[in-house]
Amino acid sequence: NAGVTQTPKFQVLKTGQSMTLQCAQDMNHEYMSWYRQDPGMGLRLIHYSVGAGITDQGEVPNGYNVSRSTTEDFPLRLLSAAPSQTSVYFCASSYVAGNTEAFFGQGTRLTVV
Amino acid sequence: TQLLEQSPQFLSIQEGENLTVYCNSSSVFSSLQWYRQEPGEGPVLLVTVVTGGEVKKLKRLTFQFGDARKDSSLHITAAQPGDTGLYLCAGLLLNAGNMLTFGGGTRLMVKP
């Protein structure tokens, strides 16, 4: 029972580089989301999806793109990395948002230099 | 400014003490959840409350949802070192789609 799998666990990027953070879940959850966690800031919602083909912006979407071509996968793309995007990124999935348990991946620690 | 304000941000107490953590907002939520996060891990759900005034108990933890569904509290009785961690509240805004937003967290340390 894998749950939510994020890759990579650690990444160092140079300013201006692009990359994709991968997220996959095997629980057939409709709702998936990406958060970033900075010290003292809790979790801030970047983008979310209520099902395949449907995505929407969260609280801090600038500089990030997402797509949801399948129920299982929800990749997060950094278009042109900036030092302000240094953070820990978490992917989460649940049957629906809010009333059911959100399962989180183990996080990706990203450093942009 | 975050939609959900948690207080205190940090709490360091001795084993056996009681504590309360607060999660406040000026907005109404259709549901509110509490998560606990350990270092290097993702948050794990403790409880979900959906009805105004609802009280739920999980062993030594008591969760309450405010009558107006704008706030919540987490009370821990006789804290133990194993309770150490980051406690996060998360809410689904009423009539505002499917954005599950988190508070800034309360970092609890329980010393033996």
Coordinates of C-alpha atoms in Angstrom, one line a residue:
Chain A
N1 CA 0.0 0.0 0.0
A2 CA 2.1 2.9 -1.4
G3 CA -0.4 5.7 -0.7
V4 CA 1.0 9.0 -2.0
T5 CA 4.4 8.9 -3.6
Q6 CA 6.5 11.9 -4.3
T7 CA 9.7 12.1 -6.2
P8 CA 12.4 13.3 -5.9
K9 CA 12.9 13.7 -2.1
F10 CA 15.6 16.3 -2.5
Q11 CA 16.5 18.6 -5.3
V12 CA 18.9 21.5 -5.9
L13 CA 18.2 23.8 -8.8
K14 CA 19.9 26.8 -10.2
T15 CA 17.9 30.0 -10.7
G16 CA 16.1 29.9 -14.0
Q17 CA 16.1 26.1 -14.4
S18 CA 12.8 24.2 -14.7
M19 CA 11.8 20.9 -13.3
T20 CA 8.8 18.7 -12.5
L21 CA 7.9 17.3 -9.1
Q22 CA 6.1 14.0 -9.4
C23 CA 3.1 12.9 -7.4
A24 CA 1.3 9.6 -7.7
Q25 CA -1.5 8.0 -5.6
D26 CA -2.9 4.5 -5.7
M27 CA -6.1 5.1 -3.7
N28 CA -8.3 6.2 -6.6
H29 CA -8.8 9.6 -4.9
E30 CA -10.4 12.3 -6.9
Y31 CA -9.0 15.3 -5.0
M32 CA -5.3 16.0 -5.2
S33 CA -3.3 19.1 -4.2
W34 CA 0.1 20.6 -3.9
Y35 CA 1.3 22.6 -0.9
R36 CA 4.5 24.4 0.0
Q37 CA 5.7 24.6 3.6
D38 CA 8.1 27.3 4.7
P39 CA 9.3 27.8 8.3
G40 CA 6.6 29.2 10.5
M41 CA 4.1 29.4 7.6
G42 CA 2.3 26.1 7.9
L43 CA 1.1 24.8 4.5
R44 CA 0.1 27.0 1.7
L45 CA -2.0 25.7 -1.2
I46 CA -0.4 26.1 -4.7
H47 CA -2.8 24.2 -7.0
Y48 CA -5.5 21.6 -6.6
S49 CA -7.5 19.2 -8.7
V50 CA -11.0 17.8 -8.1
G51 CA -10.6 15.1 -10.9
A52 CA -8.8 14.2 -14.1
G53 CA -8.8 17.1 -16.5
I54 CA -9.7 19.7 -13.9
T55 CA -7.3 21.9 -12.0
D56 CA -7.6 25.2 -10.2
Q57 CA -5.3 27.7 -8.5
G58 CA -4.7 27.9 -4.8
E59 CA -3.3 30.6 -2.6
V60 CA 0.2 30.9 -4.1
P61 CA 0.0 29.6 -7.7
N62 CA 2.5 32.0 -9.4
G63 CA 5.5 30.3 -10.9
Y64 CA 3.9 26.9 -10.9
N65 CA 1.9 24.8 -13.4
V66 CA -0.1 21.6 -13.0
S67 CA -2.0 19.2 -15.1
R68 CA -4.1 16.1 -14.3
S69 CA -4.3 13.8 -17.2
T70 CA -5.0 10.7 -15.1
T71 CA -6.6 10.1 -11.7
E72 CA -3.4 8.8 -10.3
D73 CA -0.9 11.5 -11.2
F74 CA -0.6 15.2 -10.4
P75 CA 2.8 16.7 -11.4
L76 CA 3.9 20.2 -10.4
R77 CA 6.1 22.1 -12.8
L78 CA 8.4 24.9 -11.8
L79 CA 8.7 27.0 -15.0
S80 CA 11.8 29.1 -14.1
A81 CA 13.0 28.4 -10.6
A82 CA 13.7 31.3 -8.2
P83 CA 15.3 31.4 -4.7
S84 CA 11.9 32.3 -3.3
Q85 CA 10.7 28.8 -4.3
T86 CA 13.1 27.2 -1.9
S87 CA 10.7 25.2 0.3
V88 CA 9.4 21.8 1.2
Y89 CA 6.6 20.7 -1.2
F90 CA 3.9 18.3 -0.2
C91 CA 1.4 16.5 -2.4
A92 CA -1.8 15.3 -0.9
S93 CA -4.9 13.3 -2.0
S94 CA -8.3 12.6 -0.6
Y95 CA -11.7 11.3 -1.8
V96 CA -13.1 14.9 -1.5
A97 CA -11.7 18.1 0.0
G98 CA -12.1 18.8 3.7
N99 CA -14.5 16.2 5.0
T100 CA -12.3 13.2 4.4
E101 CA -8.7 12.4 5.4
A102 CA -6.0 14.0 3.2
F103 CA -3.1 11.6 2.8
F104 CA 0.3 13.3 2.3
G105 CA 3.4 12.3 0.6
Q106 CA 6.8 12.5 2.4
G107 CA 7.6 15.8 0.7
T108 CA 10.3 17.1 -1.7
R109 CA 12.9 19.5 -0.2
L110 CA 13.8 21.9 -3.0
T111 CA 16.7 24.4 -2.8
V112 CA 17.1 27.0 -5.5
V113 CA 20.5 28.6 -5.6
Chain B
T1 CA -2.2 37.1 6.5
Q2 CA -3.4 33.6 6.7
L3 CA -7.1 32.7 6.7
L4 CA -6.7 30.5 9.7
E5 CA -4.6 31.9 12.6
Q6 CA -3.2 29.4 15.1
S7 CA -2.0 30.3 18.6
P8 CA 0.3 29.9 20.2
Q9 CA 3.0 29.4 17.5
F10 CA 5.3 27.7 19.9
L11 CA 4.6 25.9 23.2
S12 CA 7.1 24.2 25.5
I13 CA 5.7 22.4 28.5
Q14 CA 6.6 19.7 31.0
E15 CA 5.2 16.2 30.9
G16 CA 1.9 16.0 32.7
E17 CA 0.7 19.6 32.0
N18 CA -2.4 20.4 30.1
L19 CA -2.5 22.7 27.1
T20 CA -4.9 24.3 24.6
V21 CA -4.2 25.3 21.0
Y22 CA -6.5 27.6 19.1
C23 CA -7.4 28.0 15.5
N24 CA -9.3 31.2 14.6
S25 CA -10.8 32.8 11.6
S26 CA -13.3 35.5 10.6
S27 CA -14.6 33.2 7.9
V28 CA -17.1 30.3 8.2
F29 CA -15.9 26.8 7.4
S30 CA -18.0 23.8 6.3
S31 CA -15.5 21.6 8.1
L32 CA -12.3 21.8 10.0
Q33 CA -9.5 19.3 10.5
W34 CA -6.6 18.9 12.8
Y35 CA -3.3 17.3 11.6
R36 CA -0.1 16.4 13.4
Q37 CA 3.2 16.5 11.6
E38 CA 6.5 14.9 12.7
P39 CA 9.9 16.1 11.3
G40 CA 10.6 14.9 7.8
E41 CA 7.1 13.5 7.3
G42 CA 3.8 14.7 5.9
P43 CA 0.9 15.7 8.2
V44 CA -1.4 13.0 9.5
L45 CA -5.0 13.5 10.2
L46 CA -6.2 13.5 13.9
V47 CA -9.8 14.5 13.5
T48 CA -12.5 16.2 11.3
V49 CA -15.3 18.3 12.8
V50 CA -18.2 19.4 10.7
T51 CA -21.0 20.6 13.0
G52 CA -21.0 23.8 15.0
G53 CA -20.4 23.1 18.7
E54 CA -19.2 19.6 17.9
V55 CA -16.8 18.1 20.4
K56 CA -14.7 15.0 19.6
K57 CA -12.3 13.1 21.9
L58 CA -9.3 11.1 20.9
K59 CA -7.8 9.6 24.1
R60 CA -6.2 12.6 25.8
L61 CA -7.0 15.0 23.0
T62 CA -10.3 17.0 22.9
F63 CA -11.3 18.9 19.8
Q64 CA -14.0 21.5 19.6
F65 CA -15.6 23.3 16.7
G66 CA -17.0 26.7 17.5
D67 CA -20.8 27.3 17.4
A68 CA -20.4 29.7 14.4
R69 CA -17.9 27.4 12.7
K70 CA -15.2 30.1 12.6
D71 CA -12.9 28.6 15.2
S72 CA -11.7 25.4 16.8
S73 CA -9.5 24.3 19.7
L74 CA -7.4 21.3 20.6
H75 CA -7.0 20.5 24.3
I76 CA -4.4 18.0 25.4
T77 CA -4.7 16.6 28.9
A78 CA -1.6 15.3 30.8
A79 CA 0.8 15.9 27.8
Q80 CA 3.4 13.3 27.1
P81 CA 6.7 13.5 25.2
G82 CA 5.1 11.5 22.4
D83 CA 2.7 14.4 21.8
T84 CA 5.7 16.5 20.6
G85 CA 5.1 17.7 17.0
L86 CA 3.6 20.4 14.8
Y87 CA -0.2 20.7 15.1
L88 CA -2.0 22.1 12.1
C89 CA -5.6 23.1 11.6
A90 CA -7.1 23.0 8.1
G91 CA -10.5 24.2 6.9
L92 CA -12.8 24.0 3.9
L93 CA -14.4 27.4 3.4
L94 CA -18.1 27.4 3.2
N95 CA -19.4 28.0 -0.4
A96 CA -15.9 28.7 -1.7
G97 CA -15.1 25.6 -3.7
N98 CA -12.6 23.0 -2.8
M99 CA -9.7 24.8 -1.3
L100 CA -8.5 23.1 1.9
T101 CA -6.4 25.8 3.6
F102 CA -4.1 25.4 6.6
G103 CA -3.2 27.5 9.6
G104 CA 0.4 28.4 10.4
G105 CA 0.8 25.6 12.9
T106 CA 1.6 25.2 16.6
R107 CA 4.9 23.6 17.4
L108 CA 4.6 21.7 20.7
M109 CA 7.5 20.3 22.7
V110 CA 6.7 18.2 25.8
K111 CA 9.8 17.7 28.0
P112 CA 10.1 14.7 30.2

